[in-house]
CSV table of C-alpha atoms in Angstrom, one decimal:
chain,number,residue,atom,x,y,z
A,16,MET,CA,24.0,-2.7,-42.8
A,17,THR,CA,22.0,-3.7,-39.7
A,18,ALA,CA,22.8,-1.8,-36.6
A,19,ARG,CA,24.4,-4.0,-33.9
A,20,ILE,CA,23.4,-3.3,-30.2
A,21,GLY,CA,25.3,-5.0,-27.5
A,22,VAL,CA,23.6,-6.3,-24.3
A,23,VAL,CA,25.9,-6.9,-21.4
A,24,THR,CA,25.3,-9.9,-19.1
A,25,PHE,CA,26.6,-9.8,-15.5
A,26,PRO,CA,26.3,-12.5,-12.9
A,27,GLY,CA,22.7,-11.9,-11.7
A,28,SER,CA,21.4,-10.2,-14.8
A,29,LEU,CA,17.8,-11.1,-15.3
A,30,ASP,CA,16.6,-9.2,-18.4
A,31,ASP,CA,19.4,-9.7,-20.9
A,32,ARG,CA,17.2,-12.0,-23.1
A,33,ASP,CA,14.2,-9.7,-22.9
A,34,THR,CA,16.4,-6.8,-23.9
A,35,GLN,CA,17.9,-8.7,-26.8
A,36,ARG,CA,14.3,-9.5,-28.0
A,37,ALA,CA,13.3,-5.8,-27.7
A,38,ILE,CA,16.3,-4.9,-29.9
A,39,ARG,CA,15.3,-7.5,-32.4
A,40,VAL,CA,11.7,-6.4,-32.5
A,41,ALA,CA,12.9,-2.8,-33.2
A,42,GLY,CA,14.8,-4.1,-36.2
A,43,ALA,CA,18.4,-4.1,-35.0
A,44,GLU,CA,20.7,-7.0,-34.3
A,45,PRO,CA,21.3,-7.8,-30.6
A,46,VAL,CA,24.9,-8.9,-29.7
A,47,ALA,CA,25.5,-10.7,-26.4
A,48,LEU,CA,28.4,-9.3,-24.4
A,49,TRP,CA,29.9,-11.0,-21.4
A,50,HIS,CA,31.0,-9.0,-18.3
A,51,LYS,CA,34.5,-10.5,-18.3
A,52,ASP,CA,35.3,-9.5,-21.9
A,53,LYS,CA,36.9,-6.2,-22.8
A,54,ASP,CA,36.0,-6.5,-26.5
A,55,LEU,CA,32.7,-4.8,-27.3
A,56,ARG,CA,32.7,-6.7,-30.7
A,57,GLN,CA,32.4,-3.5,-32.7
A,58,VAL,CA,28.8,-2.8,-31.6
A,59,ASP,CA,27.1,0.5,-32.4
A,60,ALA,CA,25.5,0.9,-29.0
A,61,VAL,CA,25.3,-0.9,-25.7
A,62,VAL,CA,22.5,-1.7,-23.2
A,63,LEU,CA,23.2,-2.5,-19.6
A,64,CYS,CA,20.2,-4.5,-18.6
A,65,GLY,CA,18.3,-5.0,-15.4
A,66,GLY,CA,18.8,-7.6,-12.7
A,67,PHE,CA,20.9,-7.9,-9.5
A,68,SER,CA,24.5,-7.9,-10.7
A,69,TYR,CA,26.7,-9.8,-8.3
A,70,GLY,CA,23.6,-10.1,-6.1
A,71,ASP,CA,23.7,-6.5,-5.0
A,72,TYR,CA,25.8,-7.8,-2.2
A,73,LEU,CA,27.9,-4.7,-1.7
A,74,ARG,CA,25.7,-2.0,-3.2
A,75,ALA,CA,23.5,-2.1,-6.3
A,76,GLY,CA,25.9,-1.9,-9.3
A,77,ALA,CA,29.0,-1.3,-7.2
A,78,ILE,CA,30.8,-4.5,-8.1
A,79,ALA,CA,29.6,-4.7,-11.7
A,80,ARG,CA,31.2,-1.2,-12.3
A,81,PHE,CA,34.6,-2.9,-12.0
A,82,SER,CA,33.9,-5.7,-14.4
A,83,PRO,CA,36.5,-5.8,-17.3
A,84,VAL,CA,33.8,-4.9,-19.9
A,85,MET,CA,33.3,-1.6,-18.1
A,86,ASP,CA,36.8,-0.4,-18.7
A,87,THR,CA,36.2,-0.4,-22.4
A,88,LEU,CA,32.6,0.8,-22.1
A,89,ILE,CA,33.5,3.8,-20.0
A,90,ASP,CA,36.1,5.0,-22.5
A,91,GLN,CA,33.8,4.5,-25.5
A,92,ALA,CA,30.8,6.1,-23.8
A,93,LYS,CA,32.9,9.2,-23.1
A,94,ALA,CA,33.9,9.1,-26.8
A,95,GLY,CA,30.2,9.1,-27.8
A,96,LEU,CA,29.1,5.5,-27.9
A,97,PRO,CA,25.3,5.4,-27.1
A,98,VAL,CA,24.7,3.5,-23.8
A,99,LEU,CA,21.4,2.8,-22.1
A,100,GLY,CA,21.2,1.6,-18.5
A,101,ILE,CA,17.9,0.0,-17.4
A,102,CYS,CA,17.3,-0.5,-13.7
A,103,ASN,CA,20.4,-2.2,-12.5
A,104,GLY,CA,22.1,-0.8,-15.6
A,105,PHE,CA,21.2,2.7,-14.4
A,106,GLN,CA,22.7,1.9,-11.0
A,107,ILE,CA,25.9,0.7,-12.7
A,108,LEU,CA,26.1,3.9,-14.8
A,109,THR,CA,26.0,6.0,-11.6
A,110,GLU,CA,28.6,3.8,-9.9
A,111,ALA,CA,30.8,4.3,-13.0
A,112,HIS,CA,30.2,8.0,-12.9
A,113,LEU,CA,28.9,8.0,-16.5
A,114,LEU,CA,25.8,9.6,-14.9
A,115,PRO,CA,25.7,11.7,-11.8
A,116,GLY,CA,24.0,10.9,-8.5
A,117,GLY,CA,23.3,7.5,-7.0
A,118,MET,CA,20.6,5.0,-6.1
A,119,LEU,CA,19.4,4.1,-2.6
A,120,GLY,CA,16.9,1.7,-1.3
A,121,ASN,CA,13.2,2.5,-1.9
A,122,ASP,CA,12.0,4.8,0.8
A,123,HIS,CA,9.3,2.3,1.9
A,124,LEU,CA,11.9,-0.4,2.2
A,125,HIS,CA,10.0,-2.9,0.0
A,126,PHE,CA,10.5,-4.3,-3.5
A,127,ILE,CA,8.1,-2.8,-5.9
A,128,CYS,CA,6.7,-4.3,-9.1
A,129,ARG,CA,4.0,-2.5,-11.1
A,130,ASP,CA,3.1,-0.7,-14.3
A,131,GLN,CA,4.4,2.9,-13.9
A,132,LYS,CA,3.3,6.1,-15.5
A,133,LEU,CA,6.2,8.3,-16.7
A,134,ARG,CA,6.4,11.7,-18.4
A,135,VAL,CA,9.0,12.1,-21.1
A,136,GLU,CA,11.0,15.3,-20.3
A,137,ASN,CA,13.8,15.1,-22.8
A,138,ALA,CA,13.1,13.7,-26.3
A,139,ASP,CA,16.4,14.9,-27.8
A,140,THR,CA,18.7,12.0,-26.6
A,141,ALA,CA,20.0,9.1,-28.6
A,142,TRP,CA,17.5,6.9,-26.9
A,143,THR,CA,14.4,9.1,-26.7
A,144,SER,CA,14.0,10.8,-30.1
A,145,ASP,CA,10.9,8.8,-31.1
A,146,TYR,CA,9.0,10.2,-28.1
A,147,THR,CA,7.8,13.8,-27.8
A,148,ALA,CA,8.5,16.0,-24.8
A,149,GLY,CA,5.6,15.9,-22.4
A,150,GLN,CA,4.3,12.5,-23.6
A,151,GLU,CA,3.1,10.2,-20.9
A,152,ILE,CA,3.9,6.5,-21.2
A,153,ARG,CA,3.4,3.4,-19.1
A,154,ILE,CA,6.1,0.8,-18.7
A,155,PRO,CA,6.8,-1.8,-16.0
A,156,LEU,CA,8.9,-0.9,-12.9
A,157,LYS,CA,10.5,-3.5,-10.6
A,158,ASN,CA,13.2,-2.6,-8.1
A,159,MET,CA,14.4,-2.6,-4.5
A,160,ASP,CA,17.0,0.2,-4.8
A,161,GLY,CA,15.3,2.6,-7.1
A,162,ARG,CA,15.5,5.9,-5.1
A,163,TYR,CA,17.5,8.4,-7.2
A,164,VAL,CA,19.5,10.9,-5.0
A,165,ALA,CA,22.0,13.6,-5.7
A,166,ASP,CA,23.2,16.8,-4.0
A,167,ARG,CA,21.3,20.0,-4.5
A,168,ARG,CA,23.9,21.4,-7.0
A,169,THR,CA,23.7,18.3,-9.1
A,170,LEU,CA,19.9,18.3,-9.1
A,171,ASP,CA,19.9,22.0,-10.1
A,172,GLU,CA,22.3,21.3,-12.9
A,173,LEU,CA,20.2,18.4,-14.2
A,174,GLU,CA,17.0,20.5,-14.2
A,175,ALA,CA,18.7,23.6,-15.7
A,176,GLU,CA,20.3,21.7,-18.5
A,177,GLY,CA,17.2,19.6,-19.3
A,178,ARG,CA,19.0,16.4,-18.4
A,179,VAL,CA,16.0,14.8,-16.6
A,180,ALA,CA,14.9,12.4,-19.3
A,181,PHE,CA,11.9,10.9,-17.5
A,182,ARG,CA,9.9,11.8,-14.4
A,183,TYR,CA,7.3,9.8,-12.5
A,184,VAL,CA,3.8,11.1,-13.0
A,185,VAL,CA,2.6,11.9,-9.5
A,186,ASP,CA,-0.7,13.6,-10.3
A,187,GLY,CA,-3.4,10.9,-10.5
A,188,ASP,CA,-4.6,7.7,-8.9
A,189,ALA,CA,-1.9,5.3,-7.6
A,190,ALA,CA,-4.0,2.4,-8.9
A,191,ASP,CA,-3.4,3.9,-12.4
A,192,GLY,CA,0.4,3.8,-11.9
A,193,CYS,CA,0.8,7.4,-10.8
A,194,GLY,CA,2.9,8.5,-7.9
A,195,ASN,CA,6.6,8.5,-6.9
A,196,PRO,CA,7.2,4.7,-6.3
A,197,ASN,CA,10.5,4.9,-4.5
A,198,GLY,CA,11.1,8.4,-3.1
A,199,SER,CA,13.4,9.6,-5.9
A,200,LEU,CA,14.3,13.2,-5.6
A,201,ASN,CA,12.4,15.6,-7.9
A,202,ASP,CA,10.4,12.5,-9.0
A,203,ILE,CA,13.3,11.6,-11.3
A,204,ALA,CA,12.8,8.3,-13.1
A,205,GLY,CA,15.7,8.7,-15.6
A,206,ILE,CA,18.5,11.1,-16.6
A,207,THR,CA,20.9,11.7,-19.5
A,208,ASN,CA,24.5,12.9,-19.7
A,209,ALA,CA,25.2,16.3,-21.2
A,210,ALA,CA,26.0,14.8,-24.6
A,211,GLY,CA,22.7,12.8,-24.7
A,212,ASN,CA,24.4,9.5,-25.6
A,213,VAL,CA,24.2,8.0,-22.2
A,214,VAL,CA,20.7,7.5,-20.6
A,215,GLY,CA,19.7,5.6,-17.5
A,216,LEU,CA,16.2,4.9,-16.1
A,217,MET,CA,14.7,2.6,-13.5
A,218,PRO,CA,11.6,1.3,-15.3
A,219,HIS,CA,11.9,-1.4,-17.9
A,220,PRO,CA,11.1,-0.4,-21.5
A,221,GLU,CA,12.1,-3.9,-22.8
A,222,HIS,CA,9.0,-5.3,-21.1
A,223,ALA,CA,6.7,-3.0,-23.1
A,224,VAL,CA,7.5,-3.7,-26.8
A,225,GLU,CA,4.8,-6.1,-27.7
A,226,PRO,CA,1.0,-6.1,-26.9
A,227,LEU,CA,1.1,-9.6,-25.5
A,228,ILE,CA,3.6,-8.9,-22.7
A,229,GLY,CA,4.2,-6.4,-19.9
A,230,THR,CA,1.7,-3.6,-19.9
A,231,GLY,CA,0.0,-4.9,-23.1
A,232,ARG,CA,1.2,-1.7,-24.8
A,233,THR,CA,4.3,-0.8,-26.8
A,234,ASP,CA,5.3,2.3,-24.9
A,235,GLY,CA,8.9,1.0,-24.4
A,236,LEU,CA,9.6,0.3,-28.1
A,237,PRO,CA,10.6,3.9,-29.0
A,238,PHE,CA,13.8,3.5,-26.9
A,239,PHE,CA,15.0,0.9,-29.3
A,240,THR,CA,13.6,2.5,-32.5
A,241,SER,CA,15.2,5.8,-31.4
A,242,ILE,CA,18.7,4.5,-31.3
A,243,LEU,CA,18.2,2.5,-34.5
A,244,LYS,CA,17.2,5.6,-36.4
A,245,LYS,CA,20.1,7.5,-34.9
A,246,LEU,CA,22.6,4.8,-36.0
A,247,VAL,CA,21.1,4.4,-39.4
A,248,ASN,CA,21.1,8.2,-40.0
A,249,ALA,CA,24.6,8.8,-38.6
């Protein structure tokens, strides 16, 4: 049986079709989910894609968090459903308190769009098992509100529990995609919940699954093959 991975579209979502394509490239079946529907259509996992849900008019992800689909998603994520939040999806996960901390505007107050170098810190989550810890990858980044923040206690817990999933590579030439692009604390690019089924990150792996698009590399594909292998072997 083919694994079915839902992709939620909110008003203002930009990358739902790209995410569906990435899922298809990995070998799973993408299932379109609408923000007003509470029925997740019996999917095996869910991706909250990038974009500007509700125009970010209140705060990035703050309105989307109250969409009807989120009522069901929050309950099922707490019960173990794998959920990936990409960019705006990461912002929504923090607003829904499925992941700790929050997202603020980039410290330089500008939208940024570039290929970004990341280091994989945790390869034991549902979405990262096809990576190896310490591996450096390059995937596109595009955001205005990408600065991850949290209080010191939360940061210490994330670090102590190995829940920083990805970190910006800061050692190297900025022209090579190195450096902290938005002022995120501890150079955090992505985190996971304690159970490892919910992961959020600001860069866009769905734009790096085929050689002809994005970075010209396939460094983002393991996100989608990781979850596929987990679901098939469950």
